[in-house]
Each structure stands twice: as C-alpha cells, then as structure tokens.
Amino acid sequence: LQAVTAAFSEALTPAEVAEVVINYGISAAGAKAGMIAQFDKQPEILKVVASFGYPSEVVAKWQTVAFDGLVPLLVNDQAIGVIGLSFAMPRTFDSEERAFLTAIARQCAQALDRAHLYEQERLARTEAESAQQQKAQLAKAEERNRLAQELHDNVAQVLGYINLKLAMTQSSL
C-alpha cells in the first residue's frame, strides 16, 4: 500500500493514475485483467481511462455500461468512477483483501480528482498567460498609436504655424 501511495503522489494525469492502479492493484489482487473508468458528464455513462488485459472491443462496450457491482471510486462520498477486475476463475475476497482494494480505490479516486484539478489549473494558467501576452501586445499597439498621434499633432501644429507666418508675411508685402 505504501508503494501505491507513493506512486499515486507522483501521478499527475488520469492516465498516470490509472497506470498505477493497473501496475499495482490488478497484480496485487491476482486479476487477469482490469480497467479504470470514470463517469462522463452523464452519470450513467462510464469513460474508460485505462485498461489491461481486455480486447479493445470489450473496452469499447464499457463506454455505455451502467455502474453495477464494481469497486467504486469515491471522492467525498460521491462516485466518480469504478475499478473493474476480471479473474480467471470465480473468486471471493476475505476482509483483508476487500480492505486493500477499498484503500486502493480510495487513493485512486483522490489521485484522479487531483489529476483533474491539476489539469484544470494548467489550462487556466495557459489561458492566463495567453491573455497576458494579448494584453501586452494591446498595450504596445496603444502606445504606438499615442506616439503617432502626438507626432502627427506636433507636426501639424508646426506646419500650421509656418503657414500662418507665411500668410502674414505675404499679406504684409
């Protein structure tokens, strides 16, 4: 469990979190295959984050399978997904194995939640940096326009003054 906890602490994306579960949880449970799925925007639809040992057509079918009889991934008592395990033969789990799977599921859920928050923060930072660059470009353009206007106004004033002096000089001759 310590190795799983350490691996989860380094996982930054949902795919990396799922890889930890696949590498540690499935082998520790003695499963022949497994997958991590999260609920999509619609709570009855699961989106597979990662899988191991299943043919791709089986994984594709999981995209529309309802949550039923799997190890839930809970964050604040809210199911965000499931861990599904398959075994070569029917199997029952003793209390220690159930506690271990529950602990892995809890940590996986927290790590997935953290990975999503990290991704949202990264996207927000990228958008903020882009907005900052646009703001800097706009400030440069405004400064150029201001300088051009001042230069134009100064030149126009000088030319106006010269024209006035010329007109005065011509009228006095």
PDB file of C-alpha atoms in Angstrom:
ATOM      1  CA  LEU A   1       0.000   0.000   0.000  1.00  0.00           C
ATOM      2  CA  GLN A   2       2.929   2.354   0.647  1.00  0.00           C
ATOM      3  CA  ALA A   3       4.257   1.763  -2.870  1.00  0.00           C
ATOM      4  CA  VAL A   4       0.811   2.536  -4.293  1.00  0.00           C
ATOM      5  CA  THR A   5       0.550   5.709  -2.204  1.00  0.00           C
ATOM      6  CA  ALA A   6       3.986   6.857  -3.350  1.00  0.00           C
ATOM      7  CA  ALA A   7       3.154   6.120  -6.988  1.00  0.00           C
ATOM      8  CA  PHE A   8      -0.169   7.998  -6.735  1.00  0.00           C
ATOM      9  CA  SER A   9       1.606  11.028  -5.294  1.00  0.00           C
ATOM     10  CA  GLU A  10       3.686  11.284  -8.470  1.00  0.00           C
ATOM     11  CA  ALA A  11       0.815  10.704 -10.915  1.00  0.00           C
ATOM     12  CA  LEU A  12      -0.295  13.991 -12.497  1.00  0.00           C
ATOM     13  CA  THR A  13      -2.718  12.844 -15.188  1.00  0.00           C
ATOM     14  CA  PRO A  14      -5.694  10.464 -15.110  1.00  0.00           C
ATOM     15  CA  ALA A  15      -3.768   8.094 -17.392  1.00  0.00           C
ATOM     16  CA  GLU A  16      -0.827   8.025 -14.955  1.00  0.00           C
ATOM     17  CA  VAL A  17      -3.199   7.350 -12.030  1.00  0.00           C
ATOM     18  CA  ALA A  18      -4.823   4.524 -13.960  1.00  0.00           C
ATOM     19  CA  GLU A  19      -1.412   3.084 -14.755  1.00  0.00           C
ATOM     20  CA  VAL A  20      -0.618   2.940 -11.030  1.00  0.00           C
ATOM     21  CA  VAL A  21      -3.826   1.003 -10.370  1.00  0.00           C
ATOM     22  CA  ILE A  22      -3.124  -1.332 -13.248  1.00  0.00           C
ATOM     23  CA  ASN A  23       0.510  -1.903 -12.237  1.00  0.00           C
ATOM     24  CA  TYR A  24      -0.130  -2.382  -8.525  1.00  0.00           C
ATOM     25  CA  GLY A  25      -3.793  -3.117  -7.882  1.00  0.00           C
ATOM     26  CA  ILE A  26      -4.513  -5.672 -10.570  1.00  0.00           C
ATOM     27  CA  SER A  27      -1.384  -7.682  -9.891  1.00  0.00           C
ATOM     28  CA  ALA A  28      -1.880  -7.483  -6.101  1.00  0.00           C
ATOM     29  CA  ALA A  29      -5.453  -8.752  -6.468  1.00  0.00           C
ATOM     30  CA  GLY A  30      -4.358 -11.563  -8.768  1.00  0.00           C
ATOM     31  CA  ALA A  31      -6.617 -10.357 -11.573  1.00  0.00           C
ATOM     32  CA  LYS A  32      -6.037 -11.310 -15.183  1.00  0.00           C
ATOM     33  CA  ALA A  33      -7.497  -8.046 -16.481  1.00  0.00           C
ATOM     34  CA  GLY A  34      -8.782  -4.748 -15.209  1.00  0.00           C
ATOM     35  CA  MET A  35      -9.803  -1.259 -16.112  1.00  0.00           C
ATOM     36  CA  ILE A  36     -10.361   2.152 -14.622  1.00  0.00           C
ATOM     37  CA  ALA A  37     -13.433   4.050 -15.763  1.00  0.00           C
ATOM     38  CA  GLN A  38     -14.790   7.422 -14.735  1.00  0.00           C
ATOM     39  CA  PHE A  39     -18.283   8.741 -15.070  1.00  0.00           C
ATOM     40  CA  ASP A  40     -18.654  11.042 -18.016  1.00  0.00           C
ATOM     41  CA  LYS A  41     -20.774  14.188 -17.892  1.00  0.00           C
ATOM     42  CA  GLN A  42     -23.777  11.881 -17.769  1.00  0.00           C
ATOM     43  CA  PRO A  43     -23.541   9.818 -14.558  1.00  0.00           C
ATOM     44  CA  GLU A  44     -24.810   6.624 -16.199  1.00  0.00           C
ATOM     45  CA  ILE A  45     -22.020   6.535 -18.800  1.00  0.00           C
ATOM     46  CA  LEU A  46     -18.524   5.360 -17.981  1.00  0.00           C
ATOM     47  CA  LYS A  47     -15.449   6.551 -19.834  1.00  0.00           C
ATOM     48  CA  VAL A  48     -12.535   4.120 -19.744  1.00  0.00           C
ATOM     49  CA  VAL A  49      -9.351   5.867 -18.599  1.00  0.00           C
ATOM     50  CA  ALA A  50      -7.113   2.800 -18.972  1.00  0.00           C
ATOM     51  CA  SER A  51      -7.405  -0.947 -19.264  1.00  0.00           C
ATOM     52  CA  PHE A  52      -5.213  -4.024 -19.179  1.00  0.00           C
ATOM     53  CA  GLY A  53      -5.934  -7.488 -20.472  1.00  0.00           C
ATOM     54  CA  TYR A  54      -9.217  -6.741 -22.275  1.00  0.00           C
ATOM     55  CA  PRO A  55      -9.689  -6.798 -26.057  1.00  0.00           C
ATOM     56  CA  SER A  56     -10.428  -3.344 -27.491  1.00  0.00           C
ATOM     57  CA  GLU A  57     -13.995  -4.327 -28.448  1.00  0.00           C
ATOM     58  CA  VAL A  58     -14.736  -5.188 -24.794  1.00  0.00           C
ATOM     59  CA  VAL A  59     -13.322  -1.831 -23.675  1.00  0.00           C
ATOM     60  CA  ALA A  60     -15.456  -0.066 -26.292  1.00  0.00           C
ATOM     61  CA  LYS A  61     -18.594  -1.742 -24.902  1.00  0.00           C
ATOM     62  CA  TRP A  62     -17.741  -0.456 -21.431  1.00  0.00           C
ATOM     63  CA  GLN A  63     -18.325   3.082 -22.618  1.00  0.00           C
ATOM     64  CA  THR A  64     -22.070   2.539 -22.194  1.00  0.00           C
ATOM     65  CA  VAL A  65     -22.225   0.056 -19.325  1.00  0.00           C
ATOM     66  CA  ALA A  66     -24.002   1.201 -16.177  1.00  0.00           C
ATOM     67  CA  PHE A  67     -22.239   1.198 -12.822  1.00  0.00           C
ATOM     68  CA  ASP A  68     -23.008  -2.130 -11.188  1.00  0.00           C
ATOM     69  CA  GLY A  69     -21.070  -4.416  -8.838  1.00  0.00           C
ATOM     70  CA  LEU A  70     -17.615  -2.909  -9.279  1.00  0.00           C
ATOM     71  CA  VAL A  71     -15.195  -1.278  -6.831  1.00  0.00           C
ATOM     72  CA  PRO A  72     -16.370   2.344  -6.691  1.00  0.00           C
ATOM     73  CA  LEU A  73     -14.022   5.317  -6.843  1.00  0.00           C
ATOM     74  CA  LEU A  74     -15.365   7.732  -4.241  1.00  0.00           C
ATOM     75  CA  VAL A  75     -14.465  11.365  -3.580  1.00  0.00           C
ATOM     76  CA  ASN A  76     -16.378  12.950  -0.693  1.00  0.00           C
ATOM     77  CA  ASP A  77     -18.814  10.007  -0.779  1.00  0.00           C
ATOM     78  CA  GLN A  78     -19.565  10.716  -4.456  1.00  0.00           C
ATOM     79  CA  ALA A  79     -18.825   8.004  -7.025  1.00  0.00           C
ATOM     80  CA  ILE A  80     -16.603   9.382  -9.789  1.00  0.00           C
ATOM     81  CA  GLY A  81     -15.851   6.053 -11.439  1.00  0.00           C
ATOM     82  CA  VAL A  82     -15.068   2.393 -10.882  1.00  0.00           C
ATOM     83  CA  ILE A  83     -12.296  -0.146 -10.909  1.00  0.00           C
ATOM     84  CA  GLY A  84     -13.309  -3.331 -12.705  1.00  0.00           C
ATOM     85  CA  LEU A  85     -11.351  -6.545 -12.237  1.00  0.00           C
ATOM     86  CA  SER A  86     -11.665  -9.879 -14.007  1.00  0.00           C
ATOM     87  CA  PHE A  87     -10.332 -13.174 -12.750  1.00  0.00           C
ATOM     88  CA  ALA A  88      -9.602 -16.480 -14.455  1.00  0.00           C
ATOM     89  CA  MET A  89     -11.940 -18.243 -12.025  1.00  0.00           C
ATOM     90  CA  PRO A  90     -14.731 -17.067  -9.699  1.00  0.00           C
ATOM     91  CA  ARG A  91     -13.239 -15.652  -6.571  1.00  0.00           C
ATOM     92  CA  THR A  92     -14.246 -14.354  -3.163  1.00  0.00           C
ATOM     93  CA  PHE A  93     -12.249 -11.843  -1.174  1.00  0.00           C
ATOM     94  CA  ASP A  94     -11.507 -12.044   2.514  1.00  0.00           C
ATOM     95  CA  SER A  95     -11.845  -8.913   4.655  1.00  0.00           C
ATOM     96  CA  GLU A  96      -8.153  -8.048   4.338  1.00  0.00           C
ATOM     97  CA  GLU A  97      -8.282  -8.215   0.509  1.00  0.00           C
ATOM     98  CA  ARG A  98     -11.501  -6.146   0.448  1.00  0.00           C
ATOM     99  CA  ALA A  99      -9.870  -3.554   2.717  1.00  0.00           C
ATOM    100  CA  PHE A 100      -6.840  -3.447   0.417  1.00  0.00           C
ATOM    101  CA  LEU A 101      -8.982  -2.998  -2.720  1.00  0.00           C
ATOM    102  CA  THR A 102     -11.066  -0.351  -0.969  1.00  0.00           C
ATOM    103  CA  ALA A 103      -7.898   1.511   0.073  1.00  0.00           C
ATOM    104  CA  ILE A 104      -6.546   1.396  -3.485  1.00  0.00           C
ATOM    105  CA  ALA A 105      -9.902   2.598  -4.839  1.00  0.00           C
ATOM    106  CA  ARG A 106     -10.000   5.465  -2.318  1.00  0.00           C
ATOM    107  CA  GLN A 107      -6.477   6.553  -3.162  1.00  0.00           C
ATOM    108  CA  CYS A 108      -7.128   6.150  -6.872  1.00  0.00           C
ATOM    109  CA  ALA A 109     -10.216   8.350  -6.627  1.00  0.00           C
ATOM    110  CA  GLN A 110      -8.301  11.043  -4.763  1.00  0.00           C
ATOM    111  CA  ALA A 111      -5.426  10.861  -7.234  1.00  0.00           C
ATOM    112  CA  LEU A 112      -7.827  11.080 -10.203  1.00  0.00           C
ATOM    113  CA  ASP A 113      -9.556  14.063  -8.617  1.00  0.00           C
ATOM    114  CA  ARG A 114      -6.182  15.728  -8.007  1.00  0.00           C
ATOM    115  CA  ALA A 115      -5.087  14.976 -11.584  1.00  0.00           C
ATOM    116  CA  HIS A 116      -8.226  16.639 -12.943  1.00  0.00           C
ATOM    117  CA  LEU A 117      -7.670  19.667 -10.723  1.00  0.00           C
ATOM    118  CA  TYR A 118      -4.052  19.833 -11.862  1.00  0.00           C
ATOM    119  CA  GLU A 119      -5.169  19.698 -15.500  1.00  0.00           C
ATOM    120  CA  GLN A 120      -7.745  22.450 -14.930  1.00  0.00           C
ATOM    121  CA  GLU A 121      -5.117  24.593 -13.201  1.00  0.00           C
ATOM    122  CA  ARG A 122      -2.654  24.021 -16.045  1.00  0.00           C
ATOM    123  CA  LEU A 123      -5.269  25.021 -18.628  1.00  0.00           C
ATOM    124  CA  ALA A 124      -6.238  28.103 -16.617  1.00  0.00           C
ATOM    125  CA  ARG A 125      -2.581  29.116 -16.318  1.00  0.00           C
ATOM    126  CA  THR A 126      -2.084  28.677 -20.079  1.00  0.00           C
ATOM    127  CA  GLU A 127      -5.160  30.819 -20.769  1.00  0.00           C
ATOM    128  CA  ALA A 128      -3.967  33.464 -18.286  1.00  0.00           C
ATOM    129  CA  GLU A 129      -0.526  33.579 -19.903  1.00  0.00           C
ATOM    130  CA  SER A 130      -2.136  33.935 -23.327  1.00  0.00           C
ATOM    131  CA  ALA A 131      -4.367  36.740 -22.053  1.00  0.00           C
ATOM    132  CA  GLN A 132      -1.327  38.447 -20.504  1.00  0.00           C
ATOM    133  CA  GLN A 133       0.515  38.282 -23.842  1.00  0.00           C
ATOM    134  CA  GLN A 134      -2.504  39.715 -25.656  1.00  0.00           C
ATOM    135  CA  LYS A 135      -2.737  42.484 -23.060  1.00  0.00           C
ATOM    136  CA  ALA A 136       0.964  43.319 -23.543  1.00  0.00           C
ATOM    137  CA  GLN A 137       0.528  43.416 -27.341  1.00  0.00           C
ATOM    138  CA  LEU A 138      -2.501  45.658 -26.973  1.00  0.00           C
ATOM    139  CA  ALA A 139      -0.576  47.987 -24.664  1.00  0.00           C
ATOM    140  CA  LYS A 140       2.241  48.217 -27.240  1.00  0.00           C
ATOM    141  CA  ALA A 141      -0.232  48.995 -30.017  1.00  0.00           C
ATOM    142  CA  GLU A 142      -1.912  51.681 -27.886  1.00  0.00           C
ATOM    143  CA  GLU A 143       1.470  53.261 -27.101  1.00  0.00           C
ATOM    144  CA  ARG A 144       2.394  53.284 -30.797  1.00  0.00           C
ATOM    145  CA  ASN A 145      -0.921  54.924 -31.648  1.00  0.00           C
ATOM    146  CA  ARG A 146      -0.447  57.521 -28.906  1.00  0.00           C
ATOM    147  CA  LEU A 147       3.065  58.351 -30.123  1.00  0.00           C
ATOM    148  CA  ALA A 148       1.902  58.523 -33.727  1.00  0.00           C
ATOM    149  CA  GLN A 149      -0.957  60.847 -32.732  1.00  0.00           C
ATOM    150  CA  GLU A 150       1.365  63.110 -30.729  1.00  0.00           C
ATOM    151  CA  LEU A 151       3.886  63.215 -33.549  1.00  0.00           C
ATOM    152  CA  HIS A 152       1.163  63.917 -36.077  1.00  0.00           C
ATOM    153  CA  ASP A 153      -0.325  66.654 -33.877  1.00  0.00           C
ATOM    154  CA  ASN A 154       3.079  68.293 -33.283  1.00  0.00           C
ATOM    155  CA  VAL A 155       3.960  68.252 -36.968  1.00  0.00           C
ATOM    156  CA  ALA A 156       0.521  69.613 -37.852  1.00  0.00           C
ATOM    157  CA  GLN A 157       0.923  72.438 -35.326  1.00  0.00           C
ATOM    158  CA  VAL A 158       4.339  73.380 -36.694  1.00  0.00           C
ATOM    159  CA  LEU A 159       3.066  73.314 -40.261  1.00  0.00           C
ATOM    160  CA  GLY A 160       0.051  75.378 -39.271  1.00  0.00           C
ATOM    161  CA  TYR A 161       2.286  77.938 -37.577  1.00  0.00           C
ATOM    162  CA  ILE A 162       4.569  78.114 -40.629  1.00  0.00           C
ATOM    163  CA  ASN A 163       1.542  78.549 -42.921  1.00  0.00           C
ATOM    164  CA  LEU A 164       0.225  81.325 -40.682  1.00  0.00           C
ATOM    165  CA  LYS A 165       3.610  83.107 -40.714  1.00  0.00           C
ATOM    166  CA  LEU A 166       3.845  82.741 -44.479  1.00  0.00           C
ATOM    167  CA  ALA A 167       0.354  84.130 -44.914  1.00  0.00           C
ATOM    168  CA  MET A 168       1.187  87.046 -42.623  1.00  0.00           C
ATOM    169  CA  THR A 169       4.432  87.680 -44.481  1.00  0.00           C
ATOM    170  CA  GLN A 170       2.704  87.598 -47.876  1.00  0.00           C
ATOM    171  CA  SER A 171      -0.038  89.950 -46.739  1.00  0.00           C
ATOM    172  CA  SER A 172       2.456  92.497 -45.405  1.00  0.00           C
ATOM    173  CA  LEU A 173       4.340  92.562 -48.695  1.00  0.00           C
TER     174      LEU A 173
END
